[in-house]
Amino acid sequence: MCGIVGHIGSMNSIQVVLQGLSKLEYRGYDSAGVSYIDHSGNLFNQKKEGKLVNLEKLLGKDLPQTNICIGHTRWATHGEVNDVNSHPHSFGSISLVHNGIIENANEIKKELREKGYEFKSQTDTESFLGLMIINMKEGLSFSDAVRASFKRVKGHSAFVVLCKETKEIIAVKRGAPLVCGMHETDSNVMVSSDPYALVGLVDKLYFPEDEVFCTLSGAQTNLITFAEFDGTPSKRYLSTKQNLSADASEKGDFEHFMLKEIHEQPGLIRALTQYYIGGDGEASLEDVSSIKPERLILSACGTAAYAAYCARDIIENENRIPCVVELGSEFRYRDPILSKGDVALFISQSGETADTLASQGLCKQKGIKTVSIVNVMGSTLYRDCDHNLLIRAGVEIGVASTKAFTQQVLTSKLLSFTLKGHLKNAQERKALIDRFDLLASRIESLLQNQDVIKKIAEEIYNYKGYFYTGRGTYYPIALEGALKLKEIAYVHAEGYAAGELKHGPIALIDENMVNIAIIGPELHEKVLSNAEEIKSRKGIIVALADVNDEEAKGMCRYHVPLKFDGLGDLSPIYVNVANQLLAYYMAKFKGTDIDKPRNLAKSVTVE
Ligand code: M6R
């Protein structure tokens, strides 16, 4: 959840690290800091509570000259948000940054206190620093001290440690994201918690496996080396070319990344079709066609879990394969009954969500085949699953997931299509390509007419609470709509199956409550009756209904005109885009920080 960047090389390292941190600020933004060694060999540590801009102010306009630096943006887990608890943590010749949780920090702290180490912060991270200091005091070299300290800590973490004496950075992780990078022609080497921070700076990426020690040094040869616990060279890493485009980090003409990402959806849908069934990426679909699940277990968190519900509906309806959805955070702690014929499907944008990874680990341990639908190639989920389907959404920067949801559901549809055996059927392929294209066009018209949604948002953004309702395949869309609104507009919103309202929550309906009612073709009459029940209790209704739905128009105060015909099982994705816009504009009227909503981090790498 925290962002980590380290650099050694010919460029000014502070500048490179700040640039990288600015790209990672979407992961966590409670504080930021850097540690660097200046040209006279002195180690400096500067950190500041709040967003990166506060650190930039502290550093001033004339940045210190350095060729070795590590930096961090924090999403607080242990200890309040303040300067002292900010990373890097530094003592003597060592500075370090950390992402994750040290589960046995209290036990280590007790032991270190007995050995005379005085803690300055309330963080779990400082226990690692204490171990480093005591280990080096007891005679271990820098690299041996990192190994010995890492051996002691429990839990999922990544550490990046800088040493003033050796002028090296050592990075290591267990169950947390970490990537190293190198520019093949100039002598710049980097490390980060996210490949996105390295875009435009390195051309080769290395994804180390757990417990591989990556040493970055300024030496002319062997700029990055990989070693096992016993110090022997390691080959346990995946190397790929860096192929993310630098444009992804720009907002262009859009006020927020979220709005930009909503607008990217039609193009991404067409590109996904082209990749998987119009040419290039077919191989990946052929790879998954060998999977013959007797039952599919889908597991994910947050928005990705709602995408999993949509995937369940699509796959179950099309293939009649029983599907169950399990929330990652719950599944990992259950003792689920799994059988041989089960296949587990994990959906994730980042591929680094701790609970999703733990669920995948559980299935793997029980001998169940695992498949991912994931955005980040080379992520932990991608590396750990037996089969992978990339959603090809590009970098998603807005903390509120939008385009990833659309691509996750569409990739599930492609999986469903493949399981059905349609991959080689030209007619079926053409029909699906046309339907994806129709979806892209419908989203385009929704975007062209978004002022209707903006006006409604302006009218309703100040009410007491919001119920999103839907039935059948629109139920997960109601859940996702409410989540989107909560996370960026900071208002209470709840997603509900429309037929369930009368079993309790209808007690909340009065003239201060808004109901965003998805009135699609499915169970149409029933959903209208549910809306009628709300209207009778003076609730304000916004109908997401067809342009020709006279009944919905007559009954509801507001109407977002949609066009459902021809979309079939893709229509929930279309309705969801209307909800994305509604949440976006309501948040804008509320004046919240849309791309970096409070308390949230883009990638939830702690449980
Ligand atoms: O990277 P993932 O898709 O695994 O992330 C899962 C959730 O943390 C994520 O979807 C979260 O709910 C978003 N903030 C929702 O907009």
XYZ file of C-alpha atoms and ligand atoms in Angstrom:
623
model
C 0.000 0.000 0.000
C 3.008 2.163 0.606
C 5.048 3.207 -2.404
C 8.761 2.487 -2.570
C 11.333 3.819 -5.024
C 15.122 3.515 -4.972
C 17.706 4.637 -7.510
C 21.431 4.448 -8.120
C 22.948 5.918 -11.262
C 24.146 8.773 -13.398
C 20.997 10.922 -12.983
C 20.192 12.964 -9.883
C 18.708 10.227 -7.717
C 16.479 12.499 -5.606
C 14.844 13.829 -8.726
C 14.299 10.317 -10.087
C 12.934 9.080 -6.762
C 10.563 12.055 -6.389
C 9.336 11.489 -9.916
C 8.735 7.823 -9.107
C 7.014 8.655 -5.814
C 4.691 11.088 -7.556
C 3.503 8.198 -9.698
C 3.010 6.030 -6.635
C 1.243 8.597 -4.514
C -2.008 6.954 -5.582
C -1.009 3.927 -3.482
C -0.795 5.775 -0.168
C -0.343 9.385 0.809
C -0.098 9.856 4.558
C 3.522 11.018 4.352
C 6.583 10.901 2.135
C 10.323 10.809 2.645
C 13.735 10.240 1.095
C 17.186 9.129 2.253
C 20.230 9.880 0.133
C 24.026 9.956 0.231
C 25.580 13.192 -0.989
C 28.803 13.481 -2.984
C 30.810 13.830 0.243
C 29.467 10.501 1.482
C 27.035 11.855 4.114
C 23.683 10.165 4.654
C 20.620 12.439 4.885
C 17.083 11.534 5.825
C 14.165 13.884 5.144
C 10.508 13.110 5.588
C 7.232 14.927 6.042
C 3.673 14.154 7.023
C 1.054 14.688 4.299
C 1.281 14.528 0.555
C 4.450 14.485 -1.506
C 4.203 18.222 -2.089
C 5.051 18.763 1.601
C 8.273 16.814 1.200
C 9.078 18.714 -1.993
C 8.668 21.989 -0.089
C 10.968 20.692 2.644
C 13.638 19.738 0.116
C 13.414 23.140 -1.563
C 13.853 24.130 -5.194
C 17.564 23.310 -5.466
C 17.568 19.603 -4.899
C 20.697 18.124 -3.339
C 22.987 16.346 -5.806
C 23.123 12.614 -5.237
C 23.466 9.397 -7.206
C 21.927 7.129 -4.594
C 18.540 7.586 -2.940
C 15.565 5.667 -1.567
C 12.071 7.088 -1.029
C 8.648 6.178 0.297
C 5.021 7.239 0.353
C 3.234 5.881 3.411
C -0.183 4.403 4.026
C -0.108 4.184 7.806
C -0.660 0.832 9.514
C 1.292 1.109 12.809
C 1.553 4.468 14.490
C -0.261 7.671 13.731
C 0.358 9.844 10.717
C 3.223 12.195 11.657
C 6.785 13.065 10.645
C 8.475 10.664 13.052
C 6.494 7.645 11.902
C 7.137 8.518 8.260
C 9.678 6.504 6.286
C 12.606 6.218 5.697
C 13.689 5.174 9.164
C 17.341 5.882 9.669
C 20.095 5.309 12.228
C 23.861 5.579 11.854
C 24.822 4.410 8.387
C 21.506 2.682 7.579
C 18.204 3.955 6.177
C 15.283 1.851 5.142
C 11.763 1.877 3.770
C 9.126 -0.795 4.173
C 5.809 -1.863 2.709
C 3.745 -4.392 4.645
C 3.359 -5.458 8.246
C 5.903 -7.011 10.599
C 3.665 -9.307 12.598
C 6.168 -10.064 15.346
C 7.318 -6.432 15.747
C 6.379 -6.261 19.443
C 8.401 -9.322 20.339
C 11.422 -7.990 18.360
C 11.078 -4.546 19.935
C 11.127 -6.022 23.434
C 14.278 -7.942 22.660
C 15.985 -4.922 21.045
C 15.133 -2.668 23.987
C 16.848 -5.162 26.241
C 19.911 -4.827 24.004
C 19.819 -1.058 24.390
C 18.137 0.072 21.168
C 15.912 3.119 21.739
C 12.881 3.382 19.503
C 11.956 6.771 18.108
C 8.785 5.872 16.243
C 5.661 3.828 16.913
C 6.086 1.871 13.695
C 6.584 -1.852 13.217
C 9.185 -0.922 10.583
C 11.639 0.416 13.114
C 12.000 -3.080 14.563
C 13.730 -4.041 11.288
C 16.018 -1.021 11.575
C 16.813 -1.999 15.159
C 17.691 -5.532 14.055
C 19.984 -4.113 11.338
C 21.774 -1.846 13.800
C 22.265 -4.527 16.450
C 23.323 -7.127 13.853
C 25.930 -4.784 12.373
C 27.097 -3.795 15.838
C 27.620 -7.475 16.519
C 29.930 -7.668 13.490
C 27.768 -8.678 10.532
C 28.401 -7.080 7.149
C 25.632 -4.971 5.606
C 24.360 -7.790 3.376
C 24.564 -10.414 6.117
C 22.724 -8.072 8.475
C 19.898 -7.679 5.940
C 19.644 -11.453 5.605
C 19.722 -12.050 9.366
C 17.175 -9.302 10.049
C 14.869 -10.505 7.303
C 14.994 -14.014 8.713
C 13.604 -12.701 12.008
C 10.560 -10.823 10.716
C 7.197 -12.474 10.163
C 4.417 -11.355 7.814
C 4.197 -10.019 4.309
C 6.650 -7.206 3.639
C 9.100 -5.646 1.231
C 12.189 -3.834 2.546
C 14.584 -1.565 0.720
C 17.703 -0.799 2.742
C 20.399 1.761 1.986
C 23.927 1.596 3.397
C 26.189 4.635 3.610
C 29.395 2.576 3.873
C 28.948 0.187 0.961
C 26.845 2.637 -1.104
C 24.462 -0.180 -1.911
C 20.733 -0.710 -1.790
C 19.450 -4.161 -0.860
C 15.824 -5.038 -1.503
C 13.943 -8.139 -0.455
C 10.338 -9.153 -0.062
C 7.995 -11.837 1.175
C 4.432 -11.744 -0.176
C 4.627 -8.046 -1.121
C 5.284 -6.454 -4.498
C 8.820 -5.566 -5.570
C 10.414 -4.918 -8.929
C 13.932 -3.941 -9.976
C 14.813 -2.210 -13.215
C 17.846 -1.361 -15.252
C 18.590 0.829 -18.213
C 20.702 -1.263 -20.523
C 22.697 1.565 -22.063
C 23.129 4.039 -19.231
C 24.052 3.001 -15.719
C 20.790 3.596 -13.878
C 19.339 0.909 -11.653
C 16.115 1.149 -9.733
C 13.840 -0.677 -7.362
C 10.183 -0.084 -6.624
C 6.995 -1.539 -5.260
C 5.352 -0.897 -8.635
C 6.710 -1.113 -12.215
C 4.730 2.025 -12.990
C 7.269 4.140 -11.056
C 9.985 2.960 -13.423
C 8.260 3.927 -16.685
C 10.535 5.930 -18.948
C 13.563 5.336 -16.692
C 14.518 1.703 -17.242
C 14.034 -0.640 -20.162
C 14.357 -3.957 -18.365
C 12.361 -5.177 -15.384
C 13.175 -7.936 -12.916
C 10.478 -9.361 -10.658
C 12.220 -11.247 -7.830
C 10.497 -14.114 -6.074
C 10.086 -14.135 -2.305
C 13.282 -14.140 -0.233
C 15.587 -13.249 -3.124
C 18.030 -10.521 -2.060
C 18.467 -7.925 -4.807
C 21.584 -5.771 -4.481
C 21.770 -2.537 -6.438
C 25.189 -0.991 -6.650
C 26.868 1.819 -8.530
C 29.624 -0.484 -9.793
C 30.089 -0.537 -13.569
C 29.387 -4.261 -13.820
C 26.723 -6.350 -12.119
C 24.552 -3.342 -11.370
C 21.878 -5.615 -9.941
C 22.677 -8.990 -8.434
C 20.301 -11.560 -7.015
C 21.182 -13.876 -4.148
C 19.635 -16.559 -1.984
C 19.676 -16.565 1.809
C 23.057 -18.347 1.838
C 24.552 -15.699 -0.462
C 24.731 -17.903 -3.562
C 23.534 -16.305 -6.849
C 19.813 -16.663 -7.457
C 17.947 -17.168 -10.708
C 14.553 -16.895 -9.034
C 13.312 -13.814 -10.834
C 11.333 -13.068 -13.961
C 12.849 -10.583 -16.395
C 10.812 -8.730 -19.005
C 11.070 -5.641 -21.167
C 9.491 -2.514 -19.750
C 6.619 -1.756 -22.111
C 4.303 0.647 -20.313
C 3.715 3.926 -22.091
C 4.722 7.159 -20.378
C 1.442 8.827 -21.571
C -0.479 6.755 -19.061
C 0.786 8.974 -16.273
C -0.678 12.145 -17.806
C -4.201 13.412 -17.212
C -4.321 15.130 -20.591
C -7.346 17.419 -20.848
C -9.171 15.669 -18.034
C -9.528 17.190 -14.595
C -9.061 13.843 -12.875
C -7.528 10.477 -13.708
C -10.846 8.883 -12.776
C -12.658 10.794 -15.513
C -9.876 10.046 -17.977
C -10.085 6.363 -17.135
C -13.879 6.325 -17.512
C -13.393 7.826 -20.971
C -10.777 5.278 -21.951
C -13.293 2.439 -21.709
C -14.635 2.298 -25.287
C -11.106 2.216 -26.727
C -9.988 -0.436 -24.261
C -13.004 -2.628 -25.017
C -12.184 -2.562 -28.727
C -8.498 -3.207 -28.064
C -9.379 -6.176 -25.833
C -11.562 -7.676 -28.575
C -8.803 -7.164 -31.087
C -6.217 -8.701 -28.796
C -8.127 -11.835 -27.862
C -10.478 -12.653 -30.700
C -9.449 -10.341 -33.497
C -5.878 -11.649 -33.678
C -2.893 -11.474 -31.327
C -3.791 -12.832 -27.899
C -5.787 -15.890 -28.909
C -3.024 -18.098 -27.557
C -3.944 -17.144 -23.995
C -7.564 -18.107 -24.591
C -6.488 -21.426 -26.100
C -4.428 -21.989 -22.984
C -7.501 -21.627 -20.752
C -9.672 -23.739 -23.074
C -7.955 -26.795 -21.594
C -9.556 -26.007 -18.213
C -12.628 -28.109 -17.637
C -14.010 -26.977 -14.291
C -16.711 -29.019 -12.615
C -17.160 -26.008 -10.363
C -15.609 -22.577 -10.522
C -14.667 -20.721 -7.348
C -14.216 -16.999 -7.961
C -12.370 -14.958 -5.394
C -11.472 -11.255 -5.234
C -11.856 -8.092 -3.128
C -13.732 -4.794 -3.474
C -14.632 -3.807 -6.993
C -12.905 -6.898 -8.334
C -15.246 -9.004 -6.165
C -18.240 -7.304 -7.796
C -16.663 -8.085 -11.161
C -16.468 -11.682 -9.924
C -20.243 -11.681 -9.255
C -20.803 -10.461 -12.818
C -18.414 -13.161 -14.078
C -20.335 -15.760 -12.089
C -23.603 -14.759 -13.733
C -22.096 -14.783 -17.218
C -20.225 -18.094 -16.890
C -22.997 -19.912 -15.056
C -25.675 -18.783 -17.506
C -23.627 -19.501 -20.599
C -21.957 -22.734 -19.521
C -24.174 -24.099 -16.761
C -21.036 -24.630 -14.690
C -21.765 -24.038 -10.987
C -19.911 -20.940 -9.808
C -19.427 -19.539 -6.316
C -17.990 -16.164 -5.344
C -15.839 -15.921 -2.234
C -14.571 -12.633 -0.820
C -10.802 -12.948 -0.561
C -10.683 -11.648 3.024
C -13.169 -14.302 4.183
C -12.235 -17.232 1.994
C -8.646 -17.305 3.205
C -9.752 -17.952 6.785
C -12.493 -20.473 6.098
C -11.871 -24.142 5.837
C -13.597 -24.470 2.469
C -14.625 -27.781 1.012
C -12.671 -28.035 -2.207
C -12.713 -30.961 -4.566
C -10.534 -32.187 -7.376
C -12.698 -30.915 -10.216
C -12.749 -27.359 -8.837
C -10.914 -24.542 -10.575
C -10.291 -21.259 -8.750
C -10.444 -17.951 -10.607
C -8.911 -14.840 -9.020
C -9.759 -11.374 -10.272
C -7.530 -8.411 -9.474
C -6.386 -5.183 -11.028
C -3.070 -4.973 -9.193
C -2.384 -8.669 -8.744
C -0.997 -7.692 -5.326
C -4.081 -7.618 -3.066
C -3.004 -9.495 0.053
C -6.322 -11.272 0.693
C -6.681 -12.369 -2.923
C -3.118 -13.687 -2.916
C -3.715 -15.584 0.318
C -6.846 -17.175 -1.184
C -4.859 -18.194 -4.228
C -2.189 -19.673 -1.960
C -4.840 -21.668 -0.094
C -6.207 -23.159 -3.336
C -2.748 -23.927 -4.624
C -1.879 -25.666 -1.392
C -5.016 -27.804 -1.733
C -4.005 -28.809 -5.259
C -6.709 -26.762 -7.030
C -5.862 -25.312 -10.442
C -5.715 -21.521 -10.284
C -6.417 -18.958 -12.988
C -6.050 -15.180 -12.804
C -7.845 -12.363 -14.541
C -5.401 -9.597 -13.818
C -4.120 -6.271 -15.080
C -0.492 -6.217 -14.026
C 1.717 -8.633 -15.886
C 4.494 -9.932 -13.651
C 2.477 -9.210 -10.477
C 2.508 -11.815 -7.713
C -0.913 -13.172 -8.693
C 0.198 -13.416 -12.309
C 3.294 -15.329 -11.326
C 1.568 -17.646 -8.874
C -1.401 -18.794 -10.972
C -1.329 -21.736 -13.382
C -3.076 -19.744 -16.123
C -3.471 -16.006 -16.655
C -5.713 -13.765 -18.693
C -4.605 -10.146 -18.842
C -7.359 -7.545 -18.814
C -5.186 -5.024 -20.685
C -6.611 -1.931 -18.982
C -3.290 -0.061 -18.939
C -2.236 1.685 -15.755
C -5.197 2.599 -13.532
C -4.246 5.571 -11.382
C -7.550 6.732 -9.901
C -7.955 4.926 -6.595
C -11.572 4.247 -7.510
C -11.447 1.395 -9.952
C -13.397 2.038 -13.164
C -11.875 0.764 -16.380
C -10.395 -2.263 -14.610
C -13.913 -3.404 -13.618
C -15.124 -3.203 -17.214
C -12.110 -5.103 -18.532
C -12.355 -7.714 -15.767
C -15.953 -8.514 -16.618
C -15.245 -8.552 -20.355
C -12.248 -10.840 -19.898
C -14.517 -13.145 -17.886
C -16.928 -13.086 -20.795
C -14.067 -14.159 -23.081
C -13.246 -16.969 -20.671
C -16.887 -18.027 -20.681
C -16.963 -17.933 -24.483
C -13.844 -20.115 -24.575
C -15.199 -22.614 -22.045
C -18.304 -22.880 -24.204
C -16.034 -24.027 -27.063
C -16.787 -21.029 -29.281
C -13.196 -19.969 -29.874
C -12.881 -21.722 -33.232
C -16.393 -20.878 -34.396
C -16.110 -17.965 -36.856
C -19.790 -17.070 -36.615
C -19.810 -16.962 -32.830
C -16.602 -14.949 -32.852
C -18.028 -12.404 -35.247
C -21.186 -12.110 -33.140
C -19.144 -11.499 -29.996
C -16.838 -8.979 -31.676
C -19.942 -7.095 -32.850
C -21.459 -7.142 -29.376
C -18.274 -5.827 -27.741
C -18.246 -3.105 -30.368
C -21.898 -2.257 -29.669
C -21.061 -1.961 -25.969
C -18.188 0.401 -26.770
C -20.506 2.542 -28.923
C -23.221 2.665 -26.250
C -20.642 3.781 -23.682
C -19.460 6.419 -26.138
C -22.974 7.863 -26.424
C -23.368 7.787 -22.662
C -20.136 9.775 -22.376
C -21.308 12.244 -25.015
C -24.507 12.800 -23.044
C -22.967 12.815 -19.597
C -24.389 16.269 -18.845
C -27.711 14.577 -18.039
C -25.946 12.619 -15.301
C -24.006 15.672 -14.162
C -27.264 17.637 -13.728
C -28.832 14.838 -11.720
C -25.681 14.650 -9.578
C -25.979 18.365 -8.851
C -29.575 17.897 -7.687
C -29.005 14.863 -5.475
C -25.514 15.131 -4.012
C -26.646 16.510 -0.670
C -29.190 13.965 0.500
C -29.000 11.863 3.654
C -28.269 8.509 2.071
C -28.383 6.503 -1.140
C -29.725 3.072 -1.968
C -28.557 1.509 -5.194
C -30.932 -1.243 -6.222
C -30.836 -3.848 -8.941
C -31.954 -7.402 -9.523
C -30.449 -10.416 -11.263
C -27.343 -9.491 -13.207
C -27.766 -5.840 -12.164
C -27.480 -6.637 -8.478
C -23.638 -6.641 -8.495
C -23.852 -3.323 -10.361
C -25.922 -1.877 -7.516
C -23.220 -3.025 -5.079
C -20.434 -1.556 -7.200
C -22.358 1.712 -7.741
C -22.714 2.186 -3.981
C -19.046 1.371 -3.360
C -17.951 3.916 -5.959
C -20.065 6.645 -4.387
C -18.937 5.867 -0.833
C -15.258 5.845 -1.617
C -15.050 9.103 -3.511
C -18.011 11.203 -2.270
C -17.814 10.137 1.414
C -21.564 9.636 1.734
C -23.427 6.653 2.995
C -24.565 4.453 0.163
C -25.743 0.890 0.100
C -26.231 -1.583 -2.698
C -29.282 -3.778 -2.341
C -31.136 -6.457 -4.232
C -34.339 -4.517 -4.995
C -36.576 -7.343 -3.782
C -34.881 -7.375 -0.387
C -35.639 -3.764 0.591
C -38.973 -4.613 2.101
C -37.274 -7.084 4.431
C -35.817 -4.291 6.526
C -34.081 -1.326 4.915
C -37.315 0.145 3.591
C -37.674 1.531 7.137
C -35.004 4.054 6.153
C -36.879 5.417 3.164
C -38.257 8.927 3.441
C -38.022 12.188 1.497
C -34.319 12.488 2.412
C -33.285 9.231 0.837
C -32.342 8.669 -2.775
C -32.804 5.403 -4.603
C -30.707 4.836 -7.702
C -32.809 2.148 -9.309
C -31.441 0.018 -12.117
C -34.508 -0.737 -14.185
C -33.231 -2.947 -16.974
C -35.021 -5.488 -19.136
C -34.449 -8.287 -16.604
C -37.364 -8.758 -14.161
C -38.629 -5.432 -15.428
C -42.132 -5.519 -13.913
C -40.793 -6.671 -10.562
C -38.226 -3.901 -10.408
C -40.877 -1.326 -11.265
C -42.995 -2.574 -8.369
C -39.978 -2.248 -6.064
C -39.528 1.352 -7.239
C -43.220 1.994 -6.634
C -42.776 0.870 -3.006
C -40.040 3.444 -2.545
C -42.027 6.175 -4.231
C -44.984 5.539 -1.922
C -42.663 6.299 0.978
C -41.525 9.579 -0.583
C -38.059 8.329 -1.583
C -36.416 10.205 -4.465
C -35.843 7.838 -7.387
C -33.220 8.119 -10.098
C -34.090 5.532 -12.732
C -31.319 4.043 -14.818
C -33.804 2.873 -17.402
C -34.239 2.518 -21.136
C -34.885 5.662 -23.147
C -38.245 4.161 -24.182
C -39.268 2.977 -20.741
C -42.339 5.177 -20.282
C -43.381 3.477 -17.058
C -40.040 4.149 -15.376
C -39.992 7.712 -16.683
C -43.508 8.344 -15.389
C -42.768 7.006 -11.961
C -39.306 8.312 -11.126
C -38.188 11.885 -10.453
C -34.997 11.575 -12.507
C -34.172 9.442 -15.498
C -30.801 8.492 -16.998
C -31.811 7.388 -20.514
C -30.084 4.148 -21.529
C -30.342 1.847 -24.532
C -30.287 -1.787 -23.524
C -31.270 -3.574 -26.740
C -28.691 -5.881 -28.292
C -26.266 -5.789 -25.364
C -27.437 -9.025 -23.737
C -25.228 -10.123 -20.856
C -22.882 -7.165 -21.415
C -25.519 -4.629 -20.380
C -24.515 -4.591 -16.664
C -21.132 -3.155 -17.722
C -22.895 -0.388 -19.620
C -25.128 0.537 -16.675
C -22.072 0.555 -14.453
C -20.493 3.329 -16.525
C -23.549 5.505 -15.769
C -22.944 4.818 -12.072
C -19.261 5.687 -12.418
C -20.205 9.077 -13.896
C -22.850 9.678 -11.244
C -20.358 8.986 -8.439
C -17.715 11.099 -10.148
C -19.966 14.162 -10.484
C -21.438 13.825 -7.002
C -17.903 13.747 -5.593
C -16.992 16.743 -7.722
C -19.939 18.727 -6.345
C -18.911 17.685 -2.861
C -15.374 18.885 -3.566
C -13.542 15.743 -2.459
C -10.119 14.579 -3.576
C -11.447 12.274 -6.276
C -8.265 10.556 -7.408
C -6.880 10.108 -3.916
C -9.841 9.672 -1.583
C -9.091 9.799 2.121
C -7.985 6.661 3.964
C -7.729 4.600 0.792
C -4.823 3.130 -1.106
C -4.880 1.823 -4.623
C -3.321 -1.478 -3.886
C -4.226 -3.189 -0.616
C -1.118 -5.223 0.074
C -1.829 -5.719 3.770
C -4.687 -7.800 5.118
O -6.078 -4.606 -7.203
P -7.364 -5.298 -6.879
O -8.294 -5.332 -8.050
O -7.143 -6.686 -6.332
O -8.026 -4.438 -5.747
C -9.185 -4.857 -5.096
C -9.829 -3.734 -4.312
O -8.957 -3.269 -3.319
C -10.227 -2.552 -5.195
O -11.073 -2.950 -6.224
C -10.925 -1.445 -4.366
O -12.139 -1.930 -3.876
C -11.125 -0.181 -5.203
N -10.716 0.981 -4.451
C -12.515 0.063 -5.603
O -12.676 1.194 -6.377
